[in-house]
């Protein structure tokens, strides 16, 4: 990779009272072949760096600037001003708009192709809602900003990738949300992006049932018979390899996962408990279906660790690596396509 082809990646700092700022500063000390631009408050970075004893040169840039390859202990920053002073660990609804502004800026630069990908540090969904803005997550926020009708949340660690049919919704609403239309479009996005972004020609997807024992032939719930099985049959008829619906309680055993590229879980905790059990702190959250590349950490704001130096940057490092890999894969595909059409 020559410096000219190094991906440019934007990182948003997330909730200012959380560990997002800390782990970005920690990662800045490392060496990696990328161009990095932080989107967030330069004052906040300066204050937290002092608190953590991290020596870092912070350089304010604009969208017109060319970003050089990353050098350890240096960060280029698109400054988004805070609305209020920040005390690590203490949430303040006054800064919710600041957080949303960082996400809006990141989406704009990615959609317009100024940067190749977005990596997000964690936000606090509760405080944004407390500030009066209905917000269920980056996934849904970026879907709305980019007018994307169907996005899919997928977390990956090592060989396990888990995608979700429903994301941040109350458990009581899950069954009603598992409609044939939604399930089919989630499967199509997952299948297409496993091919496009992960270079899997014929992905093998293991689909969980919703009910205990995948409904036990309708005796323990009817969603499998009425929704899941018909949709899987329709998609299989097009050649997709879809295994299931399988009982979710044994879907994540090593035997069950052999030869599987991704598991499709029906709801958040069905998929993310086993995923985080395997690799919490090392996994990556990827939004499939977006017109931009977006990855994130697998953890939250960990308010109690902010400013202590105890937060680990491993998941953020993995999220950067994963975004860069997807960018390079896309660049190679575009180059091949250009050569084919010459
Ligand atoms: N990508 C995102 O924006 C995400 C945001 N969240 C938000 O974060 C907030 C807090 O969520 P919680 O359920 O408490 O989860 P959490 O992930 O913040 O904390 C769970 C446990 O893991 C520890 N932990 C988390 N990240 C760590 C790190 N990098 N290094 C060392 N230890 C770490 C925490 O100290 C805590 O004990 C919520 O508002 C939630 O919505 C949660 C997950 C992802
Ligand atoms: N459980 C994953 C999570 O909360 C992160 O969601 P998002 O902010 O990436 O949509």
mmCIF file of C-alpha atoms in Angstrom, residues 22-328:
data_model
loop_
_atom_site.group_PDB
_atom_site.id
_atom_site.type_symbol
_atom_site.label_atom_id
_atom_site.label_comp_id
_atom_site.label_asym_id
_atom_site.label_seq_id
_atom_site.Cartn_x
_atom_site.Cartn_y
_atom_site.Cartn_z
ATOM 1 C CA UNK A 22 -9.814 8.070 26.316
ATOM 2 C CA UNK A 23 -9.573 5.170 23.885
ATOM 3 C CA UNK A 24 -9.080 7.455 20.870
ATOM 4 C CA UNK A 25 -6.172 9.145 22.695
ATOM 5 C CA UNK A 26 -4.727 5.759 23.675
ATOM 6 C CA UNK A 27 -4.909 4.520 20.114
ATOM 7 C CA UNK A 28 -3.272 7.714 18.813
ATOM 8 C CA UNK A 29 -0.003 6.552 20.448
ATOM 9 C CA UNK A 30 0.142 3.567 18.116
ATOM 10 C CA UNK A 31 1.476 3.239 14.607
ATOM 11 C CA UNK A 32 -0.858 2.124 11.814
ATOM 12 C CA UNK A 33 -0.995 2.666 8.063
ATOM 13 C CA UNK A 34 -4.052 4.938 7.855
ATOM 14 C CA UNK A 35 -5.030 8.565 7.609
ATOM 15 C CA UNK A 36 -7.068 9.394 10.671
ATOM 16 C CA UNK A 37 -9.330 12.350 11.383
ATOM 17 C CA UNK A 38 -11.105 12.757 14.691
ATOM 18 C CA UNK A 39 -14.493 14.461 14.644
ATOM 19 C CA UNK A 40 -15.193 16.039 18.017
ATOM 20 C CA UNK A 41 -14.106 18.704 20.448
ATOM 21 C CA UNK A 42 -10.404 19.583 20.382
ATOM 22 C CA UNK A 43 -10.711 21.135 23.865
ATOM 23 C CA UNK A 44 -12.156 17.908 25.208
ATOM 24 C CA UNK A 45 -9.284 15.913 23.704
ATOM 25 C CA UNK A 46 -6.778 18.338 25.237
ATOM 26 C CA UNK A 47 -8.379 18.183 28.712
ATOM 27 C CA UNK A 48 -8.643 14.372 28.718
ATOM 28 C CA UNK A 49 -5.098 13.945 27.398
ATOM 29 C CA UNK A 50 -3.822 16.066 30.308
ATOM 30 C CA UNK A 51 -5.891 14.042 32.775
ATOM 31 C CA UNK A 52 -4.573 10.755 31.389
ATOM 32 C CA UNK A 53 -1.001 12.003 31.042
ATOM 33 C CA UNK A 54 -1.000 11.313 27.303
ATOM 34 C CA UNK A 55 1.241 13.534 25.226
ATOM 35 C CA UNK A 56 -0.403 14.133 21.884
ATOM 36 C CA UNK A 57 -0.173 16.888 19.291
ATOM 37 C CA UNK A 58 -3.691 17.965 18.311
ATOM 38 C CA UNK A 59 -3.944 19.640 14.918
ATOM 39 C CA UNK A 60 -7.192 21.295 13.841
ATOM 40 C CA UNK A 61 -8.040 20.645 10.180
ATOM 41 C CA UNK A 62 -10.824 21.579 7.794
ATOM 42 C CA UNK A 63 -12.439 19.568 5.015
ATOM 43 C CA UNK A 64 -10.139 21.296 2.528
ATOM 44 C CA UNK A 65 -6.972 19.936 4.149
ATOM 45 C CA UNK A 66 -5.164 16.859 2.932
ATOM 46 C CA UNK A 67 -4.701 14.465 5.822
ATOM 47 C CA UNK A 68 -1.206 12.961 6.078
ATOM 48 C CA UNK A 69 -0.644 9.321 7.120
ATOM 49 C CA UNK A 70 -0.987 8.744 10.854
ATOM 50 C CA UNK A 71 2.076 9.362 13.046
ATOM 51 C CA UNK A 72 2.065 8.159 16.664
ATOM 52 C CA UNK A 73 1.186 10.884 19.212
ATOM 53 C CA UNK A 74 -0.450 13.113 16.614
ATOM 54 C CA UNK A 75 -4.161 13.575 15.860
ATOM 55 C CA UNK A 76 -5.891 15.611 13.178
ATOM 56 C CA UNK A 77 -9.191 16.985 14.428
ATOM 57 C CA UNK A 78 -12.266 18.457 12.802
ATOM 58 C CA UNK A 79 -13.340 20.550 15.744
ATOM 59 C CA UNK A 80 -16.967 20.364 16.815
ATOM 60 C CA UNK A 81 -17.451 22.604 19.852
ATOM 61 C CA UNK A 82 -19.002 21.263 23.043
ATOM 62 C CA UNK A 83 -22.183 22.844 24.352
ATOM 63 C CA UNK A 84 -21.136 22.532 27.993
ATOM 64 C CA UNK A 85 -18.057 21.707 30.083
ATOM 65 C CA UNK A 86 -17.449 17.992 30.631
ATOM 66 C CA UNK A 87 -16.699 16.130 33.834
ATOM 67 C CA UNK A 88 -15.587 12.565 33.038
ATOM 68 C CA UNK A 89 -18.271 10.097 34.101
ATOM 69 C CA UNK A 90 -20.994 12.727 34.494
ATOM 70 C CA UNK A 91 -23.655 12.846 31.787
ATOM 71 C CA UNK A 92 -25.053 16.211 30.734
ATOM 72 C CA UNK A 93 -28.032 16.466 28.354
ATOM 73 C CA UNK A 94 -26.687 19.849 27.215
ATOM 74 C CA UNK A 95 -24.041 17.975 25.219
ATOM 75 C CA UNK A 96 -26.474 15.655 23.400
ATOM 76 C CA UNK A 97 -26.645 18.062 20.459
ATOM 77 C CA UNK A 98 -22.827 18.137 20.317
ATOM 78 C CA UNK A 99 -22.804 14.324 20.051
ATOM 79 C CA UNK A 100 -25.388 14.364 17.265
ATOM 80 C CA UNK A 101 -23.420 17.094 15.460
ATOM 81 C CA UNK A 102 -20.327 14.857 15.397
ATOM 82 C CA UNK A 103 -22.412 12.043 13.860
ATOM 83 C CA UNK A 104 -23.999 14.366 11.302
ATOM 84 C CA UNK A 105 -20.579 15.689 10.280
ATOM 85 C CA UNK A 106 -19.191 12.159 9.944
ATOM 86 C CA UNK A 107 -22.116 11.029 7.807
ATOM 87 C CA UNK A 108 -21.790 14.055 5.525
ATOM 88 C CA UNK A 109 -18.061 13.583 4.899
ATOM 89 C CA UNK A 110 -18.500 9.869 4.243
ATOM 90 C CA UNK A 111 -21.516 10.234 1.957
ATOM 91 C CA UNK A 112 -19.665 12.854 -0.095
ATOM 92 C CA UNK A 113 -16.628 10.586 -0.385
ATOM 93 C CA UNK A 114 -14.298 12.981 1.491
ATOM 94 C CA UNK A 115 -13.362 10.137 3.838
ATOM 95 C CA UNK A 116 -13.484 6.412 3.151
ATOM 96 C CA UNK A 117 -15.137 5.184 6.343
ATOM 97 C CA UNK A 118 -16.521 6.161 9.741
ATOM 98 C CA UNK A 119 -15.576 4.540 13.030
ATOM 99 C CA UNK A 120 -17.679 5.562 16.008
ATOM 100 C CA UNK A 121 -16.845 5.639 19.704
ATOM 101 C CA UNK A 122 -19.797 4.873 21.988
ATOM 102 C CA UNK A 123 -22.644 7.256 22.649
ATOM 103 C CA UNK A 124 -25.093 7.184 25.552
ATOM 104 C CA UNK A 125 -28.551 6.564 24.107
ATOM 105 C CA UNK A 126 -30.308 7.446 27.363
ATOM 106 C CA UNK A 127 -28.892 10.965 27.702
ATOM 107 C CA UNK A 128 -29.716 11.831 24.078
ATOM 108 C CA UNK A 129 -33.318 10.772 24.691
ATOM 109 C CA UNK A 130 -33.305 12.657 28.002
ATOM 110 C CA UNK A 131 -32.349 15.758 26.006
ATOM 111 C CA UNK A 132 -35.561 15.343 24.039
ATOM 112 C CA UNK A 133 -34.234 13.647 20.888
ATOM 113 C CA UNK A 134 -35.620 10.232 20.065
ATOM 114 C CA UNK A 135 -32.483 8.164 19.431
ATOM 115 C CA UNK A 136 -32.065 4.401 19.480
ATOM 116 C CA UNK A 137 -28.493 4.061 18.162
ATOM 117 C CA UNK A 138 -25.946 5.019 15.510
ATOM 118 C CA UNK A 139 -27.303 2.244 13.290
ATOM 119 C CA UNK A 140 -30.758 3.738 13.033
ATOM 120 C CA UNK A 141 -29.438 7.341 13.035
ATOM 121 C CA UNK A 142 -27.114 6.741 10.064
ATOM 122 C CA UNK A 143 -29.886 4.837 8.262
ATOM 123 C CA UNK A 144 -32.146 7.890 8.588
ATOM 124 C CA UNK A 145 -29.383 10.363 7.619
ATOM 125 C CA UNK A 146 -28.550 8.405 4.473
ATOM 126 C CA UNK A 147 -32.174 7.529 3.579
ATOM 127 C CA UNK A 148 -31.381 3.826 3.797
ATOM 128 C CA UNK A 149 -34.584 1.798 4.160
ATOM 129 C CA UNK A 150 -32.977 -1.318 5.665
ATOM 130 C CA UNK A 151 -29.753 -1.543 7.632
ATOM 131 C CA UNK A 152 -28.499 -4.546 9.562
ATOM 132 C CA UNK A 153 -26.430 -4.525 12.744
ATOM 133 C CA UNK A 154 -23.730 -7.188 12.733
ATOM 134 C CA UNK A 155 -21.072 -7.776 15.390
ATOM 135 C CA UNK A 156 -18.015 -9.859 14.666
ATOM 136 C CA UNK A 157 -15.201 -11.351 16.703
ATOM 137 C CA UNK A 158 -12.742 -13.930 15.451
ATOM 138 C CA UNK A 159 -14.710 -16.402 13.369
ATOM 139 C CA UNK A 160 -18.116 -15.513 14.825
ATOM 140 C CA UNK A 161 -20.312 -12.898 13.128
ATOM 141 C CA UNK A 162 -23.808 -12.263 14.441
ATOM 142 C CA UNK A 163 -26.404 -10.145 12.636
ATOM 143 C CA UNK A 164 -29.721 -9.044 14.144
ATOM 144 C CA UNK A 165 -33.220 -8.918 12.668
ATOM 145 C CA UNK A 166 -34.372 -6.431 15.326
ATOM 146 C CA UNK A 167 -32.064 -4.079 17.252
ATOM 147 C CA UNK A 168 -32.866 -1.512 19.904
ATOM 148 C CA UNK A 169 -36.514 -2.214 20.612
ATOM 149 C CA UNK A 170 -38.304 -3.353 23.741
ATOM 150 C CA UNK A 171 -38.518 -7.151 23.976
ATOM 151 C CA UNK A 172 -42.321 -6.925 24.035
ATOM 152 C CA UNK A 173 -42.260 -5.546 20.446
ATOM 153 C CA UNK A 174 -39.908 -8.121 18.911
ATOM 154 C CA UNK A 175 -42.477 -10.669 17.738
ATOM 155 C CA UNK A 176 -44.594 -8.066 15.934
ATOM 156 C CA UNK A 177 -41.497 -6.704 14.196
ATOM 157 C CA UNK A 178 -40.519 -10.062 12.742
ATOM 158 C CA UNK A 179 -42.609 -9.724 9.628
ATOM 159 C CA UNK A 180 -41.973 -11.535 6.319
ATOM 160 C CA UNK A 181 -41.016 -8.221 4.660
ATOM 161 C CA UNK A 182 -38.531 -7.244 7.358
ATOM 162 C CA UNK A 183 -36.953 -10.696 7.614
ATOM 163 C CA UNK A 184 -36.572 -10.973 3.861
ATOM 164 C CA UNK A 185 -34.971 -7.552 3.504
ATOM 165 C CA UNK A 186 -32.610 -8.197 6.439
ATOM 166 C CA UNK A 187 -31.528 -11.492 4.841
ATOM 167 C CA UNK A 188 -30.971 -9.771 1.486
ATOM 168 C CA UNK A 189 -28.826 -7.000 3.040
ATOM 169 C CA UNK A 190 -26.847 -9.519 5.101
ATOM 170 C CA UNK A 191 -26.286 -11.845 2.153
ATOM 171 C CA UNK A 192 -25.304 -9.047 -0.238
ATOM 172 C CA UNK A 193 -22.934 -7.319 2.194
ATOM 173 C CA UNK A 194 -21.254 -10.595 3.181
ATOM 174 C CA UNK A 195 -20.475 -10.935 -0.509
ATOM 175 C CA UNK A 196 -19.627 -7.283 -1.147
ATOM 176 C CA UNK A 197 -17.869 -6.198 2.042
ATOM 177 C CA UNK A 198 -16.466 -9.543 3.225
ATOM 178 C CA UNK A 199 -15.643 -11.170 -0.112
ATOM 179 C CA UNK A 200 -17.669 -14.319 0.641
ATOM 180 C CA UNK A 201 -18.974 -15.637 -2.677
ATOM 181 C CA UNK A 202 -21.609 -17.971 -1.283
ATOM 182 C CA UNK A 203 -22.118 -17.071 2.394
ATOM 183 C CA UNK A 204 -23.585 -19.713 4.698
ATOM 184 C CA UNK A 205 -26.010 -18.172 7.185
ATOM 185 C CA UNK A 206 -27.388 -19.924 10.248
ATOM 186 C CA UNK A 207 -30.814 -18.521 11.160
ATOM 187 C CA UNK A 208 -32.082 -18.734 14.745
ATOM 188 C CA UNK A 209 -35.696 -19.356 15.631
ATOM 189 C CA UNK A 210 -37.492 -16.890 17.869
ATOM 190 C CA UNK A 211 -39.116 -19.303 20.300
ATOM 191 C CA UNK A 212 -37.673 -22.016 22.544
ATOM 192 C CA UNK A 213 -36.714 -25.042 20.414
ATOM 193 C CA UNK A 214 -37.474 -22.946 17.317
ATOM 194 C CA UNK A 215 -41.172 -23.219 18.140
ATOM 195 C CA UNK A 216 -41.320 -27.041 18.515
ATOM 196 C CA UNK A 217 -43.439 -27.417 15.363
ATOM 197 C CA UNK A 218 -45.785 -24.640 16.419
ATOM 198 C CA UNK A 219 -46.400 -25.929 19.946
ATOM 199 C CA UNK A 220 -44.117 -23.320 21.548
ATOM 200 C CA UNK A 221 -44.836 -20.389 19.248
ATOM 201 C CA UNK A 222 -45.901 -19.931 15.640
ATOM 202 C CA UNK A 223 -43.451 -17.286 14.255
ATOM 203 C CA UNK A 224 -41.188 -19.997 12.824
ATOM 204 C CA UNK A 225 -44.000 -21.700 10.862
ATOM 205 C CA UNK A 226 -45.830 -18.557 9.823
ATOM 206 C CA UNK A 227 -42.926 -16.188 9.070
ATOM 207 C CA UNK A 228 -39.407 -17.577 9.321
ATOM 208 C CA UNK A 229 -39.708 -20.882 7.417
ATOM 209 C CA UNK A 230 -41.643 -19.418 4.441
ATOM 210 C CA UNK A 231 -39.121 -16.555 4.072
ATOM 211 C CA UNK A 232 -36.158 -18.931 4.263
ATOM 212 C CA UNK A 233 -37.749 -21.179 1.624
ATOM 213 C CA UNK A 234 -38.312 -18.202 -0.676
ATOM 214 C CA UNK A 235 -34.703 -17.027 -0.348
ATOM 215 C CA UNK A 236 -33.303 -20.560 -0.693
ATOM 216 C CA UNK A 237 -35.164 -20.889 -3.981
ATOM 217 C CA UNK A 238 -32.890 -18.070 -5.223
ATOM 218 C CA UNK A 239 -29.801 -20.045 -4.249
ATOM 219 C CA UNK A 240 -28.993 -18.552 -0.843
ATOM 220 C CA UNK A 241 -27.541 -20.973 1.713
ATOM 221 C CA UNK A 242 -29.685 -20.507 4.812
ATOM 222 C CA UNK A 243 -29.664 -23.099 7.572
ATOM 223 C CA UNK A 244 -32.542 -23.094 10.032
ATOM 224 C CA UNK A 245 -34.512 -21.941 11.785
ATOM 225 C CA UNK A 246 -32.427 -23.586 14.495
ATOM 226 C CA UNK A 247 -33.033 -23.599 18.235
ATOM 227 C CA UNK A 248 -31.126 -20.554 19.495
ATOM 228 C CA UNK A 249 -29.930 -22.265 22.672
ATOM 229 C CA UNK A 250 -27.595 -24.559 20.734
ATOM 230 C CA UNK A 251 -26.973 -22.316 17.706
ATOM 231 C CA UNK A 252 -23.709 -21.007 19.157
ATOM 232 C CA UNK A 253 -21.983 -24.302 19.990
ATOM 233 C CA UNK A 254 -18.740 -24.961 18.096
ATOM 234 C CA UNK A 255 -20.361 -27.883 16.267
ATOM 235 C CA UNK A 256 -23.302 -25.798 15.122
ATOM 236 C CA UNK A 257 -21.046 -22.964 13.925
ATOM 237 C CA UNK A 258 -18.765 -25.171 11.847
ATOM 238 C CA UNK A 259 -18.738 -23.882 8.271
ATOM 239 C CA UNK A 260 -21.038 -20.966 9.100
ATOM 240 C CA UNK A 261 -20.141 -17.427 7.969
ATOM 241 C CA UNK A 262 -22.756 -15.549 10.000
ATOM 242 C CA UNK A 263 -25.561 -16.235 12.435
ATOM 243 C CA UNK A 264 -28.809 -14.308 12.076
ATOM 244 C CA UNK A 265 -30.418 -13.762 15.498
ATOM 245 C CA UNK A 266 -33.988 -12.554 15.890
ATOM 246 C CA UNK A 267 -33.300 -9.983 18.608
ATOM 247 C CA UNK A 268 -30.497 -8.076 20.342
ATOM 248 C CA UNK A 269 -29.727 -10.209 23.386
ATOM 249 C CA UNK A 270 -30.310 -13.535 21.608
ATOM 250 C CA UNK A 271 -27.324 -12.758 19.395
ATOM 251 C CA UNK A 272 -25.185 -10.415 21.432
ATOM 252 C CA UNK A 273 -24.976 -12.400 24.684
ATOM 253 C CA UNK A 274 -23.128 -15.320 23.012
ATOM 254 C CA UNK A 275 -21.092 -12.906 20.851
ATOM 255 C CA UNK A 276 -19.922 -10.838 23.832
ATOM 256 C CA UNK A 277 -19.371 -13.991 25.898
ATOM 257 C CA UNK A 278 -16.806 -14.995 23.284
ATOM 258 C CA UNK A 279 -15.116 -11.729 22.546
ATOM 259 C CA UNK A 280 -16.292 -8.736 24.576
ATOM 260 C CA UNK A 281 -13.802 -5.915 24.229
ATOM 261 C CA UNK A 282 -12.325 -7.326 21.021
ATOM 262 C CA UNK A 283 -15.375 -7.405 18.738
ATOM 263 C CA UNK A 284 -16.492 -4.955 16.055
ATOM 264 C CA UNK A 285 -19.949 -3.624 15.314
ATOM 265 C CA UNK A 286 -20.548 -3.168 11.571
ATOM 266 C CA UNK A 287 -23.563 -1.521 9.974
ATOM 267 C CA UNK A 288 -24.515 -3.410 6.825
ATOM 268 C CA UNK A 289 -26.680 -1.944 4.090
ATOM 269 C CA UNK A 290 -25.428 1.653 4.389
ATOM 270 C CA UNK A 291 -23.992 3.437 1.355
ATOM 271 C CA UNK A 292 -20.939 4.190 3.547
ATOM 272 C CA UNK A 293 -18.582 1.993 5.557
ATOM 273 C CA UNK A 294 -19.262 2.315 9.270
ATOM 274 C CA UNK A 295 -17.826 0.275 12.117
ATOM 275 C CA UNK A 296 -17.866 0.757 15.865
ATOM 276 C CA UNK A 297 -16.754 -0.661 19.160
ATOM 277 C CA UNK A 298 -18.604 -3.525 20.847
ATOM 278 C CA UNK A 299 -18.871 -1.737 24.194
ATOM 279 C CA UNK A 300 -20.649 1.250 25.668
ATOM 280 C CA UNK A 301 -19.647 4.462 27.359
ATOM 281 C CA UNK A 302 -18.335 2.810 30.567
ATOM 282 C CA UNK A 303 -18.768 6.109 32.409
ATOM 283 C CA UNK A 304 -17.096 4.788 35.549
ATOM 284 C CA UNK A 305 -13.829 4.280 33.641
ATOM 285 C CA UNK A 306 -13.705 7.644 31.865
ATOM 286 C CA UNK A 307 -10.574 9.590 32.732
ATOM 287 C CA UNK A 308 -9.094 6.718 34.792
ATOM 288 C CA UNK A 309 -6.804 5.181 32.186
ATOM 289 C CA UNK A 310 -8.482 1.781 32.758
ATOM 290 C CA UNK A 311 -10.489 1.629 29.499
ATOM 291 C CA UNK A 312 -9.108 -0.736 26.879
ATOM 292 C CA UNK A 313 -8.827 0.457 23.252
ATOM 293 C CA UNK A 314 -8.836 -3.071 21.754
ATOM 294 C CA UNK A 315 -12.319 -2.986 20.273
ATOM 295 C CA UNK A 316 -11.645 0.458 18.764
ATOM 296 C CA UNK A 317 -8.414 -0.857 17.237
ATOM 297 C CA UNK A 318 -10.375 -3.803 15.800
ATOM 298 C CA UNK A 319 -13.068 -1.438 14.470
ATOM 299 C CA UNK A 320 -10.432 0.660 12.681
ATOM 300 C CA UNK A 321 -8.798 -2.439 11.234
ATOM 301 C CA UNK A 322 -12.127 -3.805 10.059
ATOM 302 C CA UNK A 323 -13.119 -0.497 8.411
ATOM 303 C CA UNK A 324 -9.735 -0.221 6.687
ATOM 304 C CA UNK A 325 -10.008 -3.794 5.400
ATOM 305 C CA UNK A 326 -13.427 -3.073 3.912
ATOM 306 C CA UNK A 327 -12.147 0.128 2.279
ATOM 307 C CA UNK A 328 -9.197 -1.682 0.698
#
